[in-house]
Short mmCIF file of C-alpha atoms and ligand atoms in Angstrom, two decimals:
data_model
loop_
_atom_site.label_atom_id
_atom_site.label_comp_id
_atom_site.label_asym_id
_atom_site.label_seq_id
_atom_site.Cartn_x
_atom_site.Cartn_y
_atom_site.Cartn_z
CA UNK A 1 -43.68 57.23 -66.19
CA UNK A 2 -42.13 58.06 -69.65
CA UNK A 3 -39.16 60.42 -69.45
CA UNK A 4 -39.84 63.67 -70.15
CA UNK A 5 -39.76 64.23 -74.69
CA UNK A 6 -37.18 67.04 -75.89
CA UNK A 7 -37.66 68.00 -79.66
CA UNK A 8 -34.69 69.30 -80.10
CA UNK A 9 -31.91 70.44 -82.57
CA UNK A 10 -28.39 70.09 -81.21
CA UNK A 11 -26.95 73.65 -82.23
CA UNK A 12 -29.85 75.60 -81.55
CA UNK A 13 -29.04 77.44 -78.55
CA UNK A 14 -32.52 77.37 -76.99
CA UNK A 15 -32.34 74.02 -77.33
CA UNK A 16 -28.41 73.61 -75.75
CA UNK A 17 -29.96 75.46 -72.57
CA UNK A 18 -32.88 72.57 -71.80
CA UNK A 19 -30.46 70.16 -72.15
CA UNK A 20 -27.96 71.81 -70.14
CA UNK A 21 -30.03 72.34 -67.22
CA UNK A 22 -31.65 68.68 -67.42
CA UNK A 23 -27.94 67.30 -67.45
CA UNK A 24 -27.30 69.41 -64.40
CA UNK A 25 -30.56 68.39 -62.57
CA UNK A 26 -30.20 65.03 -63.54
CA UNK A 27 -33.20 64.49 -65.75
CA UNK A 28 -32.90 61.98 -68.58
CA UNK A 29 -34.76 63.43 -71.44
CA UNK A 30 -35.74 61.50 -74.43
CA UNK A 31 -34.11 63.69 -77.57
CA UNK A 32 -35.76 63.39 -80.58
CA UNK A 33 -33.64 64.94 -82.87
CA UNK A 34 -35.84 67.31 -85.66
CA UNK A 35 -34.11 67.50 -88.95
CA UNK A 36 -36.35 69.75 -91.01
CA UNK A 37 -37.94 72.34 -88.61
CA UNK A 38 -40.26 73.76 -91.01
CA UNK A 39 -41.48 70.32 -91.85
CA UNK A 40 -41.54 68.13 -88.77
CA UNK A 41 -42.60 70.90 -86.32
CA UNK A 42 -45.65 71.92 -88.46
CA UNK A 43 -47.32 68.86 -88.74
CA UNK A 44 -51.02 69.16 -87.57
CA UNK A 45 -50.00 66.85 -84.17
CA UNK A 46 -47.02 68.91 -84.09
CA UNK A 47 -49.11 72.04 -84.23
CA UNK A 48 -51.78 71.30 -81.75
CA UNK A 49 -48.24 70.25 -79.14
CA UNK A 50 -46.62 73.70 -79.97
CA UNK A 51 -48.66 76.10 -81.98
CA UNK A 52 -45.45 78.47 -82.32
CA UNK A 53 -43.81 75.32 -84.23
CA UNK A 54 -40.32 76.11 -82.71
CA UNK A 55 -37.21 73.59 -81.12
CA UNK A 56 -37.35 73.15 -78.10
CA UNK A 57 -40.33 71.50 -77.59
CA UNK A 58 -41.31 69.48 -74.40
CA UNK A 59 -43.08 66.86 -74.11
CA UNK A 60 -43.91 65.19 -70.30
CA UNK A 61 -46.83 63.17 -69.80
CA UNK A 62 -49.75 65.66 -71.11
CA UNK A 63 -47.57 68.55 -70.42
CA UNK A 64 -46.35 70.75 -74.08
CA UNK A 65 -44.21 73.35 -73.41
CA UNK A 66 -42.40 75.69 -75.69
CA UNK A 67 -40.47 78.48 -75.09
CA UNK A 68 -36.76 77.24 -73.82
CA UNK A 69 -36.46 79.50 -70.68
CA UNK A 70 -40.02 77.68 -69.35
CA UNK A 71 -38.95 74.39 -69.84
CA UNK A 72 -36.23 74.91 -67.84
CA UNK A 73 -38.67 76.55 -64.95
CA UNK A 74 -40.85 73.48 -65.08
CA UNK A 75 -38.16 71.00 -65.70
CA UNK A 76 -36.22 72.61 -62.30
CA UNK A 77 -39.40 73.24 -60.40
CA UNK A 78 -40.30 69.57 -61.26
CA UNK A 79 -37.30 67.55 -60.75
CA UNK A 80 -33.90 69.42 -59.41
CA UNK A 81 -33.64 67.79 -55.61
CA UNK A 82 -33.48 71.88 -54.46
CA UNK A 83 -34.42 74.84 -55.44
CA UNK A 84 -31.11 76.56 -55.41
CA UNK A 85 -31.20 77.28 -59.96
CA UNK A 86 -34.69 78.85 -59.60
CA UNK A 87 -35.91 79.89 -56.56
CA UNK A 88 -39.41 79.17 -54.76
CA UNK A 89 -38.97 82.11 -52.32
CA UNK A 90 -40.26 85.01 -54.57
CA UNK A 91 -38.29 87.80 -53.28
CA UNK A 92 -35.31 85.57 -55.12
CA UNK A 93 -37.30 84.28 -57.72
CA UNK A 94 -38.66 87.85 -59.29
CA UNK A 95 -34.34 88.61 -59.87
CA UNK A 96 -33.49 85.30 -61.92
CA UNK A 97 -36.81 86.14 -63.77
CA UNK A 98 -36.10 89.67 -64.50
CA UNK A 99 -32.88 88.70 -65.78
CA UNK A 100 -34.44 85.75 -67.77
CA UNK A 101 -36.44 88.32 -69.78
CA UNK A 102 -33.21 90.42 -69.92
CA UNK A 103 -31.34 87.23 -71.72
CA UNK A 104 -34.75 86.80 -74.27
CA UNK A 105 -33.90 90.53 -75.49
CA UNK A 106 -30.28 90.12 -75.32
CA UNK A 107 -30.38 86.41 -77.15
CA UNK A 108 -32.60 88.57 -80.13
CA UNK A 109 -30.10 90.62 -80.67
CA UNK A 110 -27.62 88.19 -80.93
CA UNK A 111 -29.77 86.52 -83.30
CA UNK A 112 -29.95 89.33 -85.71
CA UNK A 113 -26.14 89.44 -86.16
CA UNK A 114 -25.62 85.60 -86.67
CA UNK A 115 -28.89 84.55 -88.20
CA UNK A 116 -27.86 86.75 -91.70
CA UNK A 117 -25.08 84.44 -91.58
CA UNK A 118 -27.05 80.81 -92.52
CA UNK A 119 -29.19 82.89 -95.18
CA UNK A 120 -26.01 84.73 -96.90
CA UNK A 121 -26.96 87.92 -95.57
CA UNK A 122 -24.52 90.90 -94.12
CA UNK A 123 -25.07 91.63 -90.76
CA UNK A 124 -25.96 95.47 -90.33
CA UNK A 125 -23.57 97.02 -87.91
CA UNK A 126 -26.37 98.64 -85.97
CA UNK A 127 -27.44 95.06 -85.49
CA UNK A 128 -23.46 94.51 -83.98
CA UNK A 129 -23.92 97.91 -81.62
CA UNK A 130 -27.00 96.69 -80.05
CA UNK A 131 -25.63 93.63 -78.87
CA UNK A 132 -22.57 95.30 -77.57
CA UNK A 133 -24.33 97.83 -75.46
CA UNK A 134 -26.40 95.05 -73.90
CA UNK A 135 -22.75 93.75 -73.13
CA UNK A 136 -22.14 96.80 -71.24
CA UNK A 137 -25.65 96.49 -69.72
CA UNK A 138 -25.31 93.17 -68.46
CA UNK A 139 -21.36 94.16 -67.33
CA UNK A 140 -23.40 96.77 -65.28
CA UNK A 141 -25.28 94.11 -63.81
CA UNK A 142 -22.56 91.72 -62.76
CA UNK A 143 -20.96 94.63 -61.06
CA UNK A 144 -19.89 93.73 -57.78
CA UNK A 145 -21.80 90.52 -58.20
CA UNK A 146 -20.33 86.68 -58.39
CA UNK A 147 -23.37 85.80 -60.31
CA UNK A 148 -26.39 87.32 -62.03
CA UNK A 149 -29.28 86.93 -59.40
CA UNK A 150 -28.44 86.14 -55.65
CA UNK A 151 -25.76 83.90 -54.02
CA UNK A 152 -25.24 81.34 -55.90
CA UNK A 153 -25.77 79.97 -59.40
CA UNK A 154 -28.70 79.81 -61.41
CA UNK A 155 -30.51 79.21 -63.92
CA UNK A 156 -30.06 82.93 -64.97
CA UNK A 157 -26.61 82.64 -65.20
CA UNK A 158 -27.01 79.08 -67.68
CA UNK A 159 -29.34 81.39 -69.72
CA UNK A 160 -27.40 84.40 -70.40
CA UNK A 161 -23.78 82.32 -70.89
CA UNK A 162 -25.60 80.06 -73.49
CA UNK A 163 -26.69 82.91 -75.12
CA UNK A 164 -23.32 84.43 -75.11
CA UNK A 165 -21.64 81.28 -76.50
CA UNK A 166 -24.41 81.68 -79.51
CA UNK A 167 -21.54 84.83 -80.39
CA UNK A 168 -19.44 81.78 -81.55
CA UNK A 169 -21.15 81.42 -84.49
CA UNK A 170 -19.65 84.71 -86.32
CA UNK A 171 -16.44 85.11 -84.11
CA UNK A 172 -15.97 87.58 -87.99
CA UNK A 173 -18.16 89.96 -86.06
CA UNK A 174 -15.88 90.88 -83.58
CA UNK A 175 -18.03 90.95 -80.60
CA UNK A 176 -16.04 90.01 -77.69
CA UNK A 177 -18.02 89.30 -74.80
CA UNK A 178 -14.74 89.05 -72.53
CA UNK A 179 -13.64 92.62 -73.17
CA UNK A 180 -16.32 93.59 -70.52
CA UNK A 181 -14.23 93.28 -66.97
CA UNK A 182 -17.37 91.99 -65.12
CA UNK A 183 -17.74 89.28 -67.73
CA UNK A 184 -14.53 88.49 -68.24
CA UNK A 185 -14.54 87.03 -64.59
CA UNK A 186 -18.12 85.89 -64.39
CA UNK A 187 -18.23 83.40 -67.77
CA UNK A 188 -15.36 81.45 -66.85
CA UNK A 189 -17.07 81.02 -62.82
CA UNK A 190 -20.23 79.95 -64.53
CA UNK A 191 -18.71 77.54 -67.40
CA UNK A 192 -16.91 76.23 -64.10
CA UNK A 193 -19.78 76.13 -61.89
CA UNK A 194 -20.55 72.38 -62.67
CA UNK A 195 -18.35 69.59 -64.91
CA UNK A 196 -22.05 69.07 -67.08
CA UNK A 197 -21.06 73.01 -68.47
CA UNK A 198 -17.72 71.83 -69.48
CA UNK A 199 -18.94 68.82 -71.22
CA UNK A 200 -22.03 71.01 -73.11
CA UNK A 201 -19.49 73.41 -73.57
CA UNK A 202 -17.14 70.78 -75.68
CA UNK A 203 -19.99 69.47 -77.48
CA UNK A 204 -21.47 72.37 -78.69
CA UNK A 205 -17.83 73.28 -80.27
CA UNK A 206 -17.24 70.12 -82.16
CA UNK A 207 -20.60 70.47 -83.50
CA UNK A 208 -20.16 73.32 -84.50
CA UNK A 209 -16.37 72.79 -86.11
CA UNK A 210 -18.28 69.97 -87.74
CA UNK A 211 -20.74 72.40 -89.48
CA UNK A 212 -18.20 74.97 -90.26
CA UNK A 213 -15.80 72.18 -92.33
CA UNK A 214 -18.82 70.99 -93.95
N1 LIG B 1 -37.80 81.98 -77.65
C1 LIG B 1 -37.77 80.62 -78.14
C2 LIG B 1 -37.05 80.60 -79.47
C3 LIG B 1 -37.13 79.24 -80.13
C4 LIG B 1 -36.71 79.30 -81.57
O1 LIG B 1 -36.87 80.32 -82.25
N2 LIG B 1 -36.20 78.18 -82.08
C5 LIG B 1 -35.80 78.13 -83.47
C6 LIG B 1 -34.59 77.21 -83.61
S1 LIG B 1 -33.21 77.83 -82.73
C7 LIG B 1 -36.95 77.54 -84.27
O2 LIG B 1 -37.54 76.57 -83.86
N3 LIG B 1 -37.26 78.14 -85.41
C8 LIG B 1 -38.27 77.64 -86.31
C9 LIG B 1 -39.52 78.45 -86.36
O3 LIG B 1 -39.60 79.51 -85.71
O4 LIG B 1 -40.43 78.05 -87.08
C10 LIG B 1 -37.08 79.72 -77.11
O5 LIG B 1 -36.29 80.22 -76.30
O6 LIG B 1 -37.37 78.52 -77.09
#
């Protein structure tokens, strides 16, 4: 069988978290790199693959899947050797996916604070509250917790930290993440959780030094 197809773009954080979790499952995905997202994605055969014409797109023999948070479901519920990242038990299961929707909201407004950024845009500093009372929100969560949904690791916590790390791109907007005590201790557990997050971690950031300098 082919290995599953990522259409990917290497900064895009949606796109960092698929290949994350397939480097920590173990799944060697075939990375087509897209260079013009507007172009390349909307091609009618592109279209018919992923009518919402966003990175990441998978590909796996028949399957199309957008939406980065799925993929990682189906590449997990597919492949990982257990089930520890996303649960099959659904009294576990409903947690990591509450707080999966949680990181889609919190990820948005991220977005609006760095995306003004690549167009030469001001960020509004409402934009910059929002995403620091979800901070508190998700410090609230972690409260008395090790991670963000049960015992151990998982895919929940991946989501939410790559989201965070998105911050990185306007480190001028002074949102700290870290000043939250509960994060503060939970970011550097997950980043340390497994050596793939370290390497991700060290890619992303001389990718994006690379695009800074340019
Ligand atoms: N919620 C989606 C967001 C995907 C997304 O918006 N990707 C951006 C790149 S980071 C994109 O493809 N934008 C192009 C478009 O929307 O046409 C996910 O998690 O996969």
């Amino acid at each position: 069988m082919a290995p599953p197809t990522l259409f990917n773009v290497t900064l895009s954080p949606p796109c960092r978290l698929v290949r994350l979790v397939a480097g920590i499952i173990g799944v060697d995905l075939k990375v087509v790199d897209v260079k013009d997202i507007s172009k390349e994605m909307k091609t009618p055969e592109m279209l018919k693959k992923n009518p919402q014409h966003t990175v990441p797109t998978l590909e796996d023999n028949g399957v199309y899947l957008a939406e980065s948070r799925a993929i990682a479901m189906y590449l997990i519920s597919k492949y990982a050797k257990d089930d520890s990242l996303y649960p099959k038990d659904v009294n576990k299961r409903v947690l990591v996916d509450q707080r999966l929707f949680y990181d889609q909201d919190l990820y948005n407004k991220i977005l609006n604070v760095f995306l003004p950024k690549f167009f030469g845009k001001q960020t509004d500093p409402s934009s910059i509250e929002k995403v620091n009372e979800g901070l508190e929100t998700l410090n609230r969560m972690l409260d008395g917790k090790q991670w963000l949904a049960g015992d151990n690791v998982t895919l929940a916590d991946y989501a939410v930290a790559i989201s965070l790390s998105s911050l990185d791109f306007v480190p001028e907007s002074g949102i700290d993440p870290k000043k939250q005590p509960n994060i503060n201790q939970w970011l550097p557990r997950v980043e340390n959780s497994h050596p793939k997050y370290g390497e991700h971690l060290k890619e992303f950031h001389e990718a994006l030094k690379k695009l800074t300098q340019k």
